[in-house]
Coordinates of N, CA, C and O in Angstrom, one line a residue:
M200 N 0.8 -1.2 0.0 CA 0.0 -0.1 0.0 C 0.9 1.3 0.0 O 0.6 2.2 -0.7
L201 N 1.9 1.2 0.8 CA 2.8 2.4 0.9 C 3.5 2.6 -0.4 O 3.7 3.7 -0.9
K202 N 3.9 1.5 -1.1 CA 4.6 1.5 -2.4 C 3.6 2.2 -3.4 O 4.0 3.1 -4.2
N203 N 2.4 1.8 -3.4 CA 1.3 2.4 -4.3 C 1.1 3.8 -4.1 O 0.9 4.6 -5.0
L204 N 1.1 4.2 -2.8 CA 0.9 5.6 -2.4 C 2.0 6.5 -3.0 O 1.7 7.5 -3.5
F205 N 3.2 6.0 -2.8 CA 4.3 6.7 -3.4 C 4.3 6.8 -4.9 O 4.5 7.9 -5.4
K206 N 4.0 5.7 -5.5 CA 3.9 5.7 -7.0 C 2.8 6.7 -7.5 O 3.1 7.5 -8.4
V207 N 1.7 6.6 -6.9 CA 0.6 7.5 -7.3 C 0.9 8.9 -7.0 O 0.7 9.8 -7.9
S208 N 1.4 9.3 -5.9 CA 1.9 10.6 -5.6 C 2.9 11.1 -6.5 O 2.8 12.2 -7.0
S209 N 4.0 10.3 -6.7 CA 5.1 10.8 -7.6 C 4.7 10.9 -9.0 O 5.0 11.9 -9.6
R210 N 3.8 10.0 -9.5 CA 3.3 10.1 -10.8 C 2.4 11.3 -11.1 O 2.5 12.1 -12.0
G211 N 1.6 11.6 -10.1 CA 0.7 12.8 -10.1 C 1.5 14.1 -10.1 O 1.2 15.0 -10.9
E212 N 2.3 14.2 -9.2 CA 3.2 15.4 -9.1 C 4.1 15.6 -10.3 O 4.2 16.7 -10.8
T213 N 4.6 14.5 -10.9 CA 5.4 14.6 -12.1 C 4.5 15.1 -13.2 O 5.0 15.9 -14.0
R214 N 3.3 14.6 -13.3 CA 2.4 15.0 -14.4 C 2.0 16.5 -14.3 O 2.0 17.2 -15.3
V215 N 1.7 17.0 -13.1 CA 1.4 18.3 -12.8 C 2.5 19.2 -13.2 O 2.4 20.2 -13.9
L216 N 3.7 18.8 -12.7 CA 4.9 19.7 -13.1 C 5.2 19.7 -14.6 O 5.6 20.7 -15.2
A217 N 5.1 18.5 -15.2 CA 5.4 18.3 -16.6 C 4.5 19.2 -17.4 O 4.8 19.7 -18.6
A218 N 3.2 19.3 -16.9 CA 2.2 20.1 -17.7 C 2.5 21.6 -17.6 O 2.1 22.3 -18.6
L219 N 3.3 22.0 -16.7 CA 3.6 23.4 -16.6 C 4.8 23.9 -17.4 O 5.0 25.1 -17.6
I220 N 5.6 22.9 -17.9 CA 6.8 23.3 -18.7 C 6.9 22.5 -19.9 O 6.2 21.5 -20.1
T221 N 7.8 23.0 -20.9 CA 7.9 22.3 -22.1 C 8.7 21.0 -22.0 O 9.5 21.0 -21.0
M222 N 8.7 20.2 -23.0 CA 9.4 19.0 -23.0 C 11.0 19.2 -22.9 O 11.8 18.6 -22.3
E223 N 11.4 20.2 -23.7 CA 12.8 20.6 -23.8 C 13.3 21.1 -22.5 O 14.4 20.7 -22.0
E224 N 12.4 21.8 -21.7 CA 12.8 22.3 -20.4 C 12.9 21.2 -19.5 O 13.8 21.2 -18.6
I225 N 12.1 20.2 -19.6 CA 12.1 19.0 -18.7 C 13.4 18.3 -19.0 O 14.2 17.9 -18.0
F226 N 13.7 18.1 -20.2 CA 14.9 17.3 -20.6 C 16.2 18.0 -20.2 O 17.2 17.5 -19.8
K227 N 16.2 19.3 -20.6 CA 17.5 20.1 -20.3 C 17.7 20.4 -18.9 O 18.8 20.4 -18.4
G228 N 16.6 20.6 -18.1 CA 16.8 20.9 -16.7 C 16.4 19.7 -15.8 O 15.5 19.9 -14.9
T229 N 16.9 18.6 -16.2 CA 16.5 17.4 -15.5 C 16.7 17.5 -13.9 O 15.8 17.1 -13.2
K230 N 17.8 18.0 -13.5 CA 18.1 18.1 -12.1 C 17.1 19.0 -11.4 O 16.5 18.6 -10.3
E231 N 16.8 20.1 -11.9 CA 15.8 21.0 -11.4 C 14.4 20.4 -11.4 O 13.7 20.5 -10.4
F232 N 14.1 19.6 -12.4 CA 12.8 19.0 -12.5 C 12.7 17.9 -11.4 O 11.7 17.8 -10.7
K233 N 13.8 17.1 -11.3 CA 13.8 16.1 -10.2 C 13.6 16.7 -8.8 O 12.8 16.2 -8.1
Q234 N 14.3 17.8 -8.6 CA 14.2 18.5 -7.3 C 12.8 19.0 -7.0 O 12.2 18.8 -5.9
K235 N 12.1 19.6 -8.1 CA 10.8 20.0 -7.9 C 9.9 18.8 -7.6 O 9.0 18.9 -6.8
V236 N 10.1 17.7 -8.3 CA 9.2 16.5 -8.1 C 9.4 16.0 -6.7 O 8.5 15.7 -5.9
F237 N 10.7 15.9 -6.2 CA 10.9 15.4 -4.9 C 10.3 16.3 -3.8 O 9.7 15.8 -2.9
A238 N 10.4 17.6 -4.0 CA 9.8 18.6 -3.1 C 8.3 18.4 -3.0 O 7.7 18.3 -1.9
K239 N 7.6 18.2 -4.2 CA 6.2 18.1 -4.2 C 5.8 16.7 -3.6 O 4.8 16.7 -2.8
V240 N 6.5 15.7 -3.9 CA 6.1 14.4 -3.4 C 6.4 14.3 -1.9 O 5.6 13.8 -1.1
Q241 N 7.5 15.0 -1.4 CA 7.7 15.1 -0.1 C 6.6 15.7 0.7 O 6.2 15.3 1.8
L242 N 6.1 16.8 0.2 CA 4.9 17.5 0.8 C 3.8 16.5 1.0 O 3.1 16.5 2.0
E243 N 3.6 15.6 0.0 CA 2.4 14.7 0.1 C 2.8 13.6 1.2 O 1.9 13.2 1.9
L244 N 4.0 13.2 1.2 CA 4.5 12.1 2.1 C 4.5 12.6 3.6 O 4.5 11.8 4.5
N245 N 4.7 14.0 3.7 CA 4.8 14.5 5.0 C 3.6 14.2 6.0 O 3.7 14.0 7.1
Q246 N 2.4 14.1 5.3 CA 1.2 13.9 6.0 C 1.2 12.5 6.7 O 0.5 12.2 7.6
F247 N 2.1 11.5 6.1 CA 2.1 10.2 6.6 C 3.4 10.0 7.5 O 3.7 8.9 7.9
G248 N 4.2 11.1 7.6 CA 5.4 11.0 8.4 C 6.6 10.3 7.6 O 7.5 9.7 8.3
L249 N 6.5 10.2 6.3 CA 7.6 9.6 5.6 C 8.5 10.6 5.0 O 8.1 11.8 4.7
L250 N 9.8 10.2 4.8 CA 10.8 11.0 4.2 C 11.4 10.3 3.0 O 11.6 9.1 3.0
I251 N 11.8 11.1 2.0 CA 12.5 10.5 0.9 C 14.0 10.7 1.2 O 14.5 11.8 1.4
Y252 N 14.7 9.6 1.1 CA 16.2 9.7 1.4 C 16.9 9.6 0.1 O 17.9 10.1 -0.1
N253 N 16.4 8.8 -0.8 CA 17.0 8.6 -2.1 C 16.0 8.2 -3.1 O 15.1 7.3 -2.8
A254 N 15.9 8.8 -4.3 CA 15.1 8.3 -5.3 C 15.6 8.8 -6.7 O 16.3 9.7 -6.8
N255 N 15.2 8.1 -7.7 CA 15.6 8.4 -9.0 C 14.4 8.7 -9.9 O 13.3 8.1 -9.7
V256 N 14.5 9.7 -10.7 CA 13.5 10.1 -11.6 C 14.0 9.7 -13.0 O 15.0 10.1 -13.4
K257 N 13.2 8.8 -13.7 CA 13.6 8.4 -15.0 C 12.5 8.8 -16.0 O 11.3 8.5 -15.7
L258 N 12.9 9.5 -17.0 CA 12.0 10.0 -18.0 C 12.0 8.8 -19.1 O 13.0 8.5 -19.7
V259 N 10.8 8.3 -19.2 CA 10.6 7.1 -20.1 C 9.6 7.5 -21.2 O 8.6 8.1 -21.0
D260 N 9.9 7.0 -22.4 CA 9.1 7.2 -23.6 C 7.9 6.2 -23.5 O 8.0 5.1 -23.1
V261 N 6.7 6.8 -23.9 CA 5.6 5.9 -24.1 C 5.8 5.1 -25.4 O 6.3 5.6 -26.4
P262 N 5.5 3.8 -25.4 CA 5.7 3.0 -26.6 C 5.1 3.6 -27.8 O 3.9 4.1 -27.7
G263 N 5.8 3.8 -28.9 CA 5.4 4.4 -30.1 C 5.7 5.9 -30.2 O 5.6 6.5 -31.2
H264 N 6.1 6.5 -29.1 CA 6.5 7.9 -29.0 C 7.8 7.9 -28.4 O 7.9 7.9 -27.1
E265 N 8.8 8.1 -29.2 CA 10.2 8.1 -28.7 C 10.8 9.5 -28.6 O 11.9 9.8 -28.9
Y266 N 10.0 10.4 -28.0 CA 10.4 11.8 -27.9 C 11.7 12.0 -27.1 O 12.6 12.7 -27.5
F267 N 11.7 11.3 -25.9 CA 12.8 11.5 -25.0 C 14.1 10.9 -25.6 O 15.2 11.5 -25.5
S268 N 14.0 9.8 -26.3 CA 15.2 9.2 -26.9 C 15.7 10.1 -28.0 O 16.9 10.3 -28.1
Y269 N 14.8 10.6 -28.8 CA 15.2 11.6 -29.9 C 15.7 12.8 -29.3 O 16.8 13.4 -29.8
L270 N 15.2 13.4 -28.3 CA 15.6 14.6 -27.7 C 17.0 14.3 -27.1 O 17.9 15.2 -27.1
G271 N 17.2 13.2 -26.5 CA 18.5 12.8 -25.9 C 19.6 12.7 -27.0 O 20.6 13.2 -26.8
Q272 N 19.2 12.1 -28.1 CA 20.1 12.0 -29.2 C 20.5 13.5 -29.8 O 21.6 13.8 -30.0
K273 N 19.5 14.3 -29.8 CA 19.7 15.6 -30.3 C 20.6 16.4 -29.3 O 21.6 17.0 -29.8
T274 N 20.4 16.2 -28.0 CA 21.2 17.0 -27.0 C 22.6 16.4 -27.1 O 23.6 17.2 -27.0
Q275 N 22.8 15.1 -27.3 CA 24.1 14.5 -27.4 C 24.8 15.0 -28.6 O 26.1 15.3 -28.6
M276 N 24.1 15.0 -29.7 CA 24.8 15.5 -31.0 C 25.1 17.0 -30.8 O 26.2 17.4 -31.3
E277 N 24.3 17.8 -30.2 CA 24.6 19.2 -30.0 C 25.8 19.3 -29.2 O 26.7 20.2 -29.4
A278 N 25.9 18.5 -28.1 CA 27.1 18.6 -27.3 C 28.3 18.2 -28.0 O 29.4 18.8 -27.8
A279 N 28.2 17.1 -28.8 CA 29.3 16.6 -29.6 C 29.8 17.7 -30.6 O 31.0 18.0 -30.7
N280 N 28.9 18.3 -31.3 CA 29.2 19.3 -32.2 C 29.8 20.6 -31.6 O 30.7 21.1 -32.1
Q281 N 29.2 20.9 -30.4 CA 29.8 22.0 -29.7 C 31.2 21.8 -29.2 O 32.1 22.6 -29.3
A282 N 31.5 20.5 -28.8 CA 32.8 20.1 -28.4 C 33.8 20.2 -29.6 O 34.9 20.7 -29.4
K283 N 33.3 19.8 -30.8 CA 34.1 19.9 -31.9 C 34.5 21.4 -32.3 O 35.6 21.7 -32.6
I284 N 33.5 22.2 -32.2 CA 33.7 23.6 -32.3 C 34.7 24.2 -31.3 O 35.6 24.9 -31.7
D285 N 34.5 23.8 -30.1 CA 35.4 24.3 -29.0 C 36.9 23.8 -29.3 O 37.8 24.6 -29.1
V286 N 37.0 22.6 -29.7 CA 38.3 22.1 -30.0 C 38.9 22.9 -31.2 O 40.1 23.2 -31.1
S287 N 38.1 23.1 -32.2 CA 38.6 23.9 -33.4 C 39.0 25.3 -33.0 O 40.0 25.8 -33.4
E288 N 38.2 26.0 -32.2 CA 38.5 27.3 -31.7 C 39.8 27.4 -30.9 O 40.7 28.2 -31.1
T289 N 39.9 26.4 -30.0 CA 41.1 26.3 -29.2 C 42.3 26.1 -30.1 O 43.4 26.7 -29.8
K290 N 42.2 25.2 -31.0 CA 43.3 24.9 -31.9 C 43.7 26.1 -32.7 O 44.9 26.4 -32.9
M291 N 42.7 26.8 -33.2 CA 42.9 28.1 -33.9 C 43.6 29.1 -33.0 O 44.6 29.7 -33.5
K292 N 43.2 29.2 -31.8 CA 43.8 30.2 -30.9 C 45.2 29.8 -30.7 O 46.1 30.7 -30.7
G293 N 45.5 28.5 -30.5 CA 46.8 28.0 -30.3 C 47.7 28.3 -31.5 O 48.9 28.7 -31.3
E294 N 47.2 28.1 -32.7 CA 48.0 28.3 -33.9 C 48.3 29.8 -34.1 O 49.4 30.2 -34.4
I295 N 47.3 30.6 -33.9 CA 47.4 32.0 -34.0 C 48.5 32.5 -33.0 O 49.4 33.3 -33.3
G296 N 48.3 32.1 -31.7 CA 49.3 32.5 -30.6 C 50.7 32.0 -31.0 O 51.6 32.8 -30.8
S297 N 50.8 30.8 -31.6 CA 52.1 30.3 -32.0 C 52.7 31.2 -33.1 O 53.9 31.6 -33.0
K298 N 52.0 31.5 -34.1 CA 52.4 32.4 -35.1 C 52.8 33.8 -34.6 O 53.8 34.4 -35.1
L299 N 52.0 34.3 -33.7 CA 52.2 35.6 -33.1 C 53.6 35.6 -32.4 O 54.4 36.5 -32.5
R300 N 53.8 34.5 -31.6 CA 55.1 34.4 -30.9 C 56.2 34.3 -31.9 O 57.3 34.9 -31.6
E301 N 56.1 33.5 -32.9 CA 57.1 33.4 -33.9 C 57.4 34.8 -34.5 O 58.6 35.1 -34.7
G302 N 56.4 35.5 -34.9 CA 56.6 36.8 -35.5 C 57.3 37.7 -34.5 O 58.2 38.5 -34.9
Q303 N 56.8 37.7 -33.2 CA 57.5 38.6 -32.1 C 59.0 38.2 -32.0 O 59.8 39.1 -31.9
T304 N 59.3 36.9 -32.1 CA 60.6 36.4 -31.9 C 61.5 36.9 -33.1 O 62.5 37.4 -32.9
L305 N 60.9 36.8 -34.3 CA 61.7 37.3 -35.4 C 61.9 38.8 -35.4 O 63.0 39.3 -35.7
Q306 N 60.8 39.6 -35.0 CA 61.0 41.0 -34.9 C 62.0 41.4 -33.8 O 62.9 42.3 -34.0
N307 N 62.0 40.6 -32.7 CA 62.9 41.0 -31.7 C 64.4 40.6 -32.0 O 65.3 41.3 -31.8
A308 N 64.5 39.5 -32.8 CA 65.8 39.1 -33.3 C 66.3 40.1 -34.3 O 67.5 40.6 -34.3
A309 N 65.5 40.6 -35.2 CA 65.8 41.7 -36.2 C 66.2 43.0 -35.4 O 67.2 43.6 -35.9
K310 N 65.4 43.3 -34.4 CA 65.8 44.6 -33.6 C 67.1 44.4 -33.0 O 67.9 45.3 -33.1
I311 N 67.4 43.3 -32.4 CA 68.7 43.0 -31.8 C 69.9 43.1 -32.8 O 70.9 43.7 -32.5
D312 N 69.6 42.5 -33.9 CA 70.6 42.5 -35.0 C 70.9 43.9 -35.4 O 72.1 44.3 -35.6
A313 N 69.9 44.6 -35.6 CA 70.0 46.1 -36.0 C 70.8 46.9 -35.0 O 71.7 47.6 -35.3
E314 N 70.4 46.7 -33.8 CA 71.2 47.4 -32.7 C 72.5 47.0 -32.6 O 73.5 47.8 -32.4
T315 N 72.8 45.7 -32.8 CA 74.2 45.2 -32.8 C 75.0 45.8 -33.9 O 76.2 46.2 -33.8
K316 N 74.4 45.9 -35.1 CA 75.1 46.5 -36.3 C 75.4 47.9 -36.0 O 76.5 48.4 -36.4
V317 N 74.5 48.7 -35.4 CA 74.6 50.1 -35.1 C 75.8 50.3 -34.2 O 76.7 51.1 -34.4
I318 N 75.8 49.5 -33.1 CA 76.9 49.5 -32.1 C 78.2 49.1 -32.8 O 79.3 49.8 -32.6
S319 N 78.3 48.1 -33.6 CA 79.4 47.6 -34.3 C 80.0 48.8 -35.2 O 81.1 49.0 -35.2
T320 N 79.1 49.3 -35.9 CA 79.4 50.4 -36.9 C 80.0 51.6 -36.1 O 81.0 52.2 -36.5
Q321 N 79.4 52.0 -35.0 CA 79.9 53.0 -34.2 C 81.3 52.8 -33.6 O 82.2 53.6 -33.7
R322 N 81.5 51.5 -33.2 CA 82.9 51.1 -32.7 C 83.9 51.2 -33.8 O 85.0 51.6 -33.6
Q323 N 83.5 50.6 -35.0 CA 84.4 50.6 -36.1 C 84.7 52.1 -36.5 O 85.9 52.4 -36.8
G324 N 83.8 53.0 -36.5 CA 83.9 54.3 -36.8 C 84.9 55.0 -35.8 O 85.8 55.8 -36.1
E325 N 84.7 54.7 -34.5 CA 85.6 55.3 -33.5 C 87.0 54.7 -33.6 O 88.0 55.5 -33.4
G326 N 87.1 53.4 -34.0 CA 88.4 52.8 -34.2 C 89.1 53.4 -35.3 O 90.3 53.8 -35.3
K327 N 88.4 53.7 -36.5 CA 89.0 54.4 -37.6 C 89.4 55.8 -37.3 O 90.4 56.3 -37.7
K328 N 88.5 56.4 -36.5 CA 88.8 57.8 -36.1 C 90.1 57.8 -35.3 O 90.9 58.7 -35.5
Q329 N 90.2 56.9 -34.4 CA 91.5 56.9 -33.6 C 92.7 56.6 -34.5 O 93.7 57.2 -34.3
E330 N 92.5 55.7 -35.4 CA 93.6 55.3 -36.3 C 94.0 56.6 -37.2 O 95.2 56.8 -37.3
I331 N 93.0 57.2 -37.7 CA 93.3 58.5 -38.4 C 94.0 59.5 -37.6 O 94.9 60.2 -38.1
K332 N 93.6 59.7 -36.3 CA 94.1 60.7 -35.5 C 95.6 60.3 -35.2 O 96.5 61.2 -35.2
V333 N 95.8 59.0 -35.0 CA 97.3 58.5 -34.7 C 98.1 58.8 -36.0 O 99.2 59.3 -35.9
R334 N 97.6 58.5 -37.1 CA 98.3 58.7 -38.4 C 98.6 60.2 -38.6 O 99.7 60.6 -39.0
T335 N 97.6 61.0 -38.3 CA 97.8 62.5 -38.4 C 98.8 63.0 -37.5 O 99.7 63.8 -37.8
D336 N 98.7 62.5 -36.2 CA 99.7 62.9 -35.2 C 101.2 62.5 -35.6 O 102.1 63.3 -35.5
V337 N 101.3 61.3 -36.1 CA 102.6 60.8 -36.6 C 103.1 61.6 -37.8 O 104.3 62.0 -37.8
K338 N 102.2 62.0 -38.7 CA 102.6 62.8 -39.8 C 103.0 64.1 -39.4 O 104.0 64.7 -39.9
V339 N 102.3 64.8 -38.4 CA 102.7 66.1 -38.0 C 104.0 66.0 -37.3 O 104.9 66.9 -37.5
Y340 N 104.3 64.9 -36.5 CA 105.5 64.7 -35.8 C 106.7 64.6 -36.9 O 107.7 65.3 -36.7
E341 N 106.4 63.8 -37.9 CA 107.4 63.6 -38.9 C 107.7 64.9 -39.6 O 108.8 65.3 -39.9
N342 N 106.6 65.7 -40.0 CA 106.8 67.0 -40.6 C 107.5 67.9 -39.7 O 108.4 68.8 -40.2
Q343 N 107.3 68.0 -38.4 CA 108.1 68.8 -37.5 C 109.5 68.4 -37.5 O 110.4 69.3 -37.5
R344 N 109.8 67.1 -37.5 CA 111.2 66.6 -37.5 C 111.9 67.0 -38.8 O 113.0 67.4 -38.8
E345 N 111.1 66.9 -39.9 CA 111.7 67.2 -41.2 C 112.0 68.7 -41.2 O 113.1 69.1 -41.7
A346 N 111.1 69.5 -40.7 CA 111.3 71.0 -40.6 C 112.5 71.3 -39.8 O 113.4 72.2 -40.1
E347 N 112.7 70.6 -38.6 CA 113.8 70.8 -37.7 C 115.1 70.4 -38.4 O 116.1 71.1 -38.3
V348 N 115.1 69.3 -39.1 CA 116.3 68.8 -39.9 C 116.6 69.8 -40.9 O 117.7 70.2 -41.2
A349 N 115.6 70.3 -41.7 CA 115.8 71.3 -42.8 C 116.4 72.6 -42.2 O 117.3 73.2 -42.7
E350 N 115.8 73.0 -41.0 CA 116.3 74.2 -40.4 C 117.8 74.0 -40.0 O 118.7 74.9 -40.2
A351 N 118.0 72.9 -39.4 CA 119.4 72.6 -38.9 C 120.3 72.6 -40.1 O 121.5 73.1 -40.1
N352 N 119.9 72.0 -41.2 CA 120.8 71.9 -42.5 C 121.0 73.3 -43.0 O 122.1 73.6 -43.5
A353 N 120.0 74.1 -43.0 CA 120.1 75.5 -43.5 C 121.1 76.3 -42.6 O 122.0 77.0 -43.1
E354 N 121.0 76.0 -41.3 CA 121.9 76.7 -40.3 C 123.4 76.2 -40.6 O 124.3 77.0 -40.6
L355 N 123.5 74.9 -40.8 CA 124.8 74.3 -41.1 C 125.4 74.9 -42.4 O 126.6 75.2 -42.5
A356 N 124.5 75.0 -43.4 CA 125.0 75.6 -44.7 C 125.4 77.0 -44.5 O 126.4 77.4 -45.1
K357 N 124.7 77.8 -43.7 CA 125.2 79.1 -43.4 C 126.5 79.2 -42.7 O 127.4 80.1 -43.1
K358 N 126.7 78.4 -41.8 CA 127.9 78.4 -41.1 C 129.1 78.0 -42.0 O 130.2 78.4 -42.0
K359 N 128.8 76.9 -42.8 CA 129.9 76.5 -43.8 C 130.2 77.6 -44.8 O 131.4 77.8 -45.2
A360 N 129.2 78.3 -45.2 CA 129.4 79.4 -46.1 C 130.2 80.5 -45.4 O 131.1 81.1 -46.1
G361 N 129.9 80.8 -44.1 CA 130.6 81.8 -43.3 C 132.1 81.3 -43.2 O 133.0 82.1 -43.2
W362 N 132.3 80.1 -43.0 CA 133.7 79.6 -42.7 C 134.4 79.6 -44.1 O 135.7 79.8 -44.1
A363 N 133.7 79.3 -45.1 CA 134.4 79.3 -46.5 C 134.8 80.7 -46.8 O 135.8 80.9 -47.5
K364 N 134.2 81.7 -46.4 CA 134.6 83.1 -46.7 C 135.8 83.4 -45.9 O 136.7 84.1 -46.2

């Protein structure tokens, strides 16, 4: 008798709740639907001092009407297709991110190469500048020595001419 009371109460509450919402809402919100059924059935059972500790709600198709099985297949296919889309989007983001990083790496390498060439060119320029300065200083020194030698030779020639007189 208790078993029949529970079946009648649960079926009645399930039908009342099912009449208030669409089939898709029942199928998609199965947990919420189960909780509502449990709450309504518990209200009925409270009059007899009974508590629901564990129960399962199973949505079953009526023979000849396979709505729930088709709706389940539809939901599974939608989930599978959404998963494929998510995988593709994630793969695309990964490939784009990879290409961006490669591009940034190439740009950074080119920037470093350019900076290195600028520094190298500056150092070479400074080295050549120092080399030219040293050559110039040497030439000036050589010219001064030649001038001193020429002056000394001129002085010597004067003195030889004075002695020869």
